């Protein structure tokens, strides 16, 4: 559901053998002794300078903790030694609001965990907790102006004591269970969020948690209050249909991108797409036009990140080029967007292509034709792209004006050198004063059609030529210019105008020509002539002028003076070895409703090229571990408000992850829990929603993976107190390597909750005979009229499935991962991209150990 306030959390800490399982040198400004005593709690409260009522609440919770027994259901908790834990470690003196002020070693920790700079910049607010205390908290100013509060919980207690006291412990009281009592006694850090009435937050609020100290217990406390009619509308950055993306084969509309496609990233290399998103969008849609390409404008959602350089001089080009990711709604006219240059260079002496050739009544057979990857062949291809054609499927033609003898003779020379086995003839046409070189070869005709396109509109340059040595590519550009290029030089009232142009009716190839020029150190701008008469396609041009004209003139052997109109040649563009920097010409925005938008995730780099420029796809954080995690999350969703809380966690295999998460939902409010659990020795977590008033809704989406020595006991709870309330719980679990996954759920319908509706679905996948899956549903229905349904399924991977996939070239790990991804895909595809990215990464990480 798009219009829902969201809070996200990700947790970190060291673990042997885990990708993020490193530990930094301990940085403790203050550290309690091991064990939990009244003195430890009093010292903790004194160091935090808390009011007397909070110390009293802590001590009361401590007494409840001592009296409460460990839960006898769920997993085995007997190995937890509460006297062998540190309950409070403070890494620094104060919370910073500027990331640059955070101590370097702590910043390095989060950088090593993979928290990307882009994500730090595109959140409405962001927080980071290191051991017991927050070290960083920040929120965008415009949200503060609206009255939104996003603070670490300790600071919130100091700044807003009355608001804090009104809600603290009301949703999850200390007496709820042993671990809620423990958290209430020793809580430290976490996040406090208040969203005022009818306030809309367009970007997610997010917190990162890291435990660095060995045997450290983390007890963060999160309290969220969404006032009446408020919500955080989480909007994933996306583009509209028709946005062209650079793939290895050609420029492809974003709606046609598929998983497995290789796309160019901001690092100038091709990486695979591994997740696709398509969704309706309501909000501001931004249109951005650049000077480098007049044929396209980018239309993106407000927060989609662009790689940009801020303009520092109003009327002059920048002298410094500091790159940063900025959301679309923060771009301004004159700022520079970046066109990445493909950095791949793959050179060879030949290239093989397979084509079908007829054998009379015996049908067709595939033949392999070897093409030389030489400068001469690149020059021949340049002529074909400009002046070539294929007729009747058997004849390869190169056509020129009869006076262009220099080019005609070069074609003959190149054919004699490259393809001496093929015969050609020179044909003259008096009616239009043209001359054609015609090669009578079905094989060669089909090779050129397959490699470069049959007609002018379909022209393209294959990837192997786009990534060859620049010295060969110079030959292609030179001969293309001989055929379909021109030099424009004319005196205007503003002075002399001088431009080189490469022209084509192929919208795909015009950008490929521009891309090759970038590899040659030349920036060209693209424009289009549309009004060319009836039944004539638009003409696209790559235009090279200003200081760039000198370099291009050298390439095509035409001397160009260093000055124009008695001034040194200048250009608005800038070029280095990695990027072309092009200024924004115009930027505008308008409201749109239910517009279909697209986005996708890219392996490693998490970026791609949309309508020429580099954009990010808002990736997700990395993950790690701790020793005991016992958090409490309290959420109050008032009338008409919406909240989404997402947690994706991958704990180390010795962690006890014991969390109480509950929301009170009032009339017409909506609470959405998205909960992913991987890793840990034991997880016991059941996000719950108490539907208190008519029209309240709650959903729980729970995913769990349990491997060797792991028990994931997860699920969800909904309690219908009022009539006409609705809820849904969807649970999927995977167990492998002897792991155990359990669904534990509760649906309770009070006597007055007439016409309540609830749907529960729990599916389990078992990967081997040593693993186990359990279902523990509880239905307590006391209303006379309601609609409650529950369905469950357990399935196993069959040997036939594995054999089939392995016979297709996959190893056993890959085959099992594919089956798991397919099992989870119906849920994962419904998630916003950021959550799907997190889950997919963690699933891949877990499945590495699923075999053996």
PDB file of C-alpha atoms in Angstrom, residues 55-157:
ATOM      1  CA  UNK A  55      14.451   5.747  37.014  1.00  0.00           C
ATOM      2  CA  UNK A  56      11.430   4.602  39.002  1.00  0.00           C
ATOM      3  CA  UNK A  57       9.989   2.967  35.877  1.00  0.00           C
ATOM      4  CA  UNK A  58      13.288   1.195  35.213  1.00  0.00           C
ATOM      5  CA  UNK A  59      13.561  -0.158  38.737  1.00  0.00           C
ATOM      6  CA  UNK A  60       9.941  -1.327  38.682  1.00  0.00           C
ATOM      7  CA  UNK A  61      10.608  -3.137  35.405  1.00  0.00           C
ATOM      8  CA  UNK A  62      13.714  -4.725  36.917  1.00  0.00           C
ATOM      9  CA  UNK A  63      11.624  -6.214  39.732  1.00  0.00           C
ATOM     10  CA  UNK A  64       9.141  -7.578  37.182  1.00  0.00           C
ATOM     11  CA  UNK A  65      12.038  -9.045  35.162  1.00  0.00           C
ATOM     12  CA  UNK A  66      13.339 -10.928  38.193  1.00  0.00           C
ATOM     13  CA  UNK A  67       9.909 -12.361  38.936  1.00  0.00           C
ATOM     14  CA  UNK A  68       8.945 -13.339  35.380  1.00  0.00           C
ATOM     15  CA  UNK A  69      10.023 -16.829  34.280  1.00  0.00           C
ATOM     16  CA  UNK A  70      11.557 -17.532  30.905  1.00  0.00           C
ATOM     17  CA  UNK A  71       8.936 -18.535  28.331  1.00  0.00           C
ATOM     18  CA  UNK A  72       8.483 -22.311  28.306  1.00  0.00           C
ATOM     19  CA  UNK A  73       7.227 -22.324  24.699  1.00  0.00           C
ATOM     20  CA  UNK A  74       9.140 -21.476  21.533  1.00  0.00           C
ATOM     21  CA  UNK A  75      12.880 -22.025  21.471  1.00  0.00           C
ATOM     22  CA  UNK A  76      15.370 -23.056  24.134  1.00  0.00           C
ATOM     23  CA  UNK A  77      16.353 -19.967  26.137  1.00  0.00           C
ATOM     24  CA  UNK A  78      18.211 -21.781  28.900  1.00  0.00           C
ATOM     25  CA  UNK A  79      21.644 -20.923  27.477  1.00  0.00           C
ATOM     26  CA  UNK A  80      21.199 -17.178  27.972  1.00  0.00           C
ATOM     27  CA  UNK A  81      23.443 -16.059  30.838  1.00  0.00           C
ATOM     28  CA  UNK A  82      22.089 -12.685  31.942  1.00  0.00           C
ATOM     29  CA  UNK A  83      25.045 -12.220  34.292  1.00  0.00           C
ATOM     30  CA  UNK A  84      27.571 -12.512  31.446  1.00  0.00           C
ATOM     31  CA  UNK A  85      26.393  -9.501  29.433  1.00  0.00           C
ATOM     32  CA  UNK A  86      27.318  -5.828  29.323  1.00  0.00           C
ATOM     33  CA  UNK A  87      24.090  -3.844  29.537  1.00  0.00           C
ATOM     34  CA  UNK A  88      25.442  -0.402  28.715  1.00  0.00           C
ATOM     35  CA  UNK A  89      28.356   0.784  26.548  1.00  0.00           C
ATOM     36  CA  UNK A  90      28.541   4.412  25.451  1.00  0.00           C
ATOM     37  CA  UNK A  91      30.943   5.055  22.533  1.00  0.00           C
ATOM     38  CA  UNK A  92      30.977   8.865  22.528  1.00  0.00           C
ATOM     39  CA  UNK A  93      29.931  11.965  24.447  1.00  0.00           C
ATOM     40  CA  UNK A  94      27.024  13.188  22.336  1.00  0.00           C
ATOM     41  CA  UNK A  95      24.801  12.611  19.330  1.00  0.00           C
ATOM     42  CA  UNK A  96      25.980  14.339  16.153  1.00  0.00           C
ATOM     43  CA  UNK A  97      23.662  15.954  13.615  1.00  0.00           C
ATOM     44  CA  UNK A  98      26.349  16.221  10.951  1.00  0.00           C
ATOM     45  CA  UNK A  99      27.733  12.958   9.586  1.00  0.00           C
ATOM     46  CA  UNK A 100      31.158  14.567   9.168  1.00  0.00           C
ATOM     47  CA  UNK A 101      31.342  15.147  12.934  1.00  0.00           C
ATOM     48  CA  UNK A 102      30.914  11.467  13.792  1.00  0.00           C
ATOM     49  CA  UNK A 103      34.264   9.934  14.903  1.00  0.00           C
ATOM     50  CA  UNK A 104      36.193   8.474  11.972  1.00  0.00           C
ATOM     51  CA  UNK A 105      36.343   4.896  13.253  1.00  0.00           C
ATOM     52  CA  UNK A 106      32.592   4.787  13.800  1.00  0.00           C
ATOM     53  CA  UNK A 107      31.943   6.223  10.342  1.00  0.00           C
ATOM     54  CA  UNK A 108      34.287   3.591   8.931  1.00  0.00           C
ATOM     55  CA  UNK A 109      32.228   0.878  10.618  1.00  0.00           C
ATOM     56  CA  UNK A 110      29.033   1.888   8.842  1.00  0.00           C
ATOM     57  CA  UNK A 111      30.888   2.412   5.555  1.00  0.00           C
ATOM     58  CA  UNK A 112      32.351  -1.096   5.785  1.00  0.00           C
ATOM     59  CA  UNK A 113      28.893  -2.459   6.480  1.00  0.00           C
ATOM     60  CA  UNK A 114      27.846  -1.100   3.102  1.00  0.00           C
ATOM     61  CA  UNK A 115      25.530   1.725   4.192  1.00  0.00           C
ATOM     62  CA  UNK A 116      25.778   3.715   0.931  1.00  0.00           C
ATOM     63  CA  UNK A 117      26.264   7.449   0.704  1.00  0.00           C
ATOM     64  CA  UNK A 118      23.263   7.594  -1.606  1.00  0.00           C
ATOM     65  CA  UNK A 119      21.017   6.147   1.087  1.00  0.00           C
ATOM     66  CA  UNK A 120      22.299   8.582   3.688  1.00  0.00           C
ATOM     67  CA  UNK A 121      21.236  11.408   1.384  1.00  0.00           C
ATOM     68  CA  UNK A 122      17.842  10.155   0.251  1.00  0.00           C
ATOM     69  CA  UNK A 123      16.193   9.420   3.565  1.00  0.00           C
ATOM     70  CA  UNK A 124      13.874  11.952   5.167  1.00  0.00           C
ATOM     71  CA  UNK A 125      15.761  11.207   8.356  1.00  0.00           C
ATOM     72  CA  UNK A 126      18.571   8.844   9.314  1.00  0.00           C
ATOM     73  CA  UNK A 127      20.001   7.590  12.564  1.00  0.00           C
ATOM     74  CA  UNK A 128      22.930   5.390  13.541  1.00  0.00           C
ATOM     75  CA  UNK A 129      23.401   3.583  16.860  1.00  0.00           C
ATOM     76  CA  UNK A 130      26.737   2.124  17.993  1.00  0.00           C
ATOM     77  CA  UNK A 131      26.494  -0.223  20.974  1.00  0.00           C
ATOM     78  CA  UNK A 132      24.133   1.383  23.521  1.00  0.00           C
ATOM     79  CA  UNK A 133      23.986   4.942  22.231  1.00  0.00           C
ATOM     80  CA  UNK A 134      23.039   6.841  19.101  1.00  0.00           C
ATOM     81  CA  UNK A 135      26.056   8.500  17.501  1.00  0.00           C
ATOM     82  CA  UNK A 136      24.235  10.259  14.677  1.00  0.00           C
ATOM     83  CA  UNK A 137      20.718  11.545  14.094  1.00  0.00           C
ATOM     84  CA  UNK A 138      19.493  13.925  11.454  1.00  0.00           C
ATOM     85  CA  UNK A 139      16.257  14.918   9.739  1.00  0.00           C
ATOM     86  CA  UNK A 140      15.558  17.076   6.719  1.00  0.00           C
ATOM     87  CA  UNK A 141      14.717  20.680   7.679  1.00  0.00           C
ATOM     88  CA  UNK A 142      11.395  20.906   5.823  1.00  0.00           C
ATOM     89  CA  UNK A 143      10.069  18.036   7.964  1.00  0.00           C
ATOM     90  CA  UNK A 144      11.180  19.742  11.149  1.00  0.00           C
ATOM     91  CA  UNK A 145       9.307  22.843   9.967  1.00  0.00           C
ATOM     92  CA  UNK A 146       6.153  20.700   9.674  1.00  0.00           C
ATOM     93  CA  UNK A 147       6.541  19.542  13.265  1.00  0.00           C
ATOM     94  CA  UNK A 148       7.904  16.069  12.560  1.00  0.00           C
ATOM     95  CA  UNK A 149      10.069  14.772  15.381  1.00  0.00           C
ATOM     96  CA  UNK A 150      12.730  12.156  14.625  1.00  0.00           C
ATOM     97  CA  UNK A 151      15.242  11.758  17.433  1.00  0.00           C
ATOM     98  CA  UNK A 152      17.122   9.073  19.250  1.00  0.00           C
ATOM     99  CA  UNK A 153      14.973   7.976  22.153  1.00  0.00           C
ATOM    100  CA  UNK A 154      17.256   9.373  24.869  1.00  0.00           C
ATOM    101  CA  UNK A 155      17.257  12.851  23.346  1.00  0.00           C
ATOM    102  CA  UNK A 156      13.485  12.719  22.880  1.00  0.00           C
ATOM    103  CA  UNK A 157      13.062  12.029  26.598  1.00  0.00           C
TER     104      UNK A 157
END
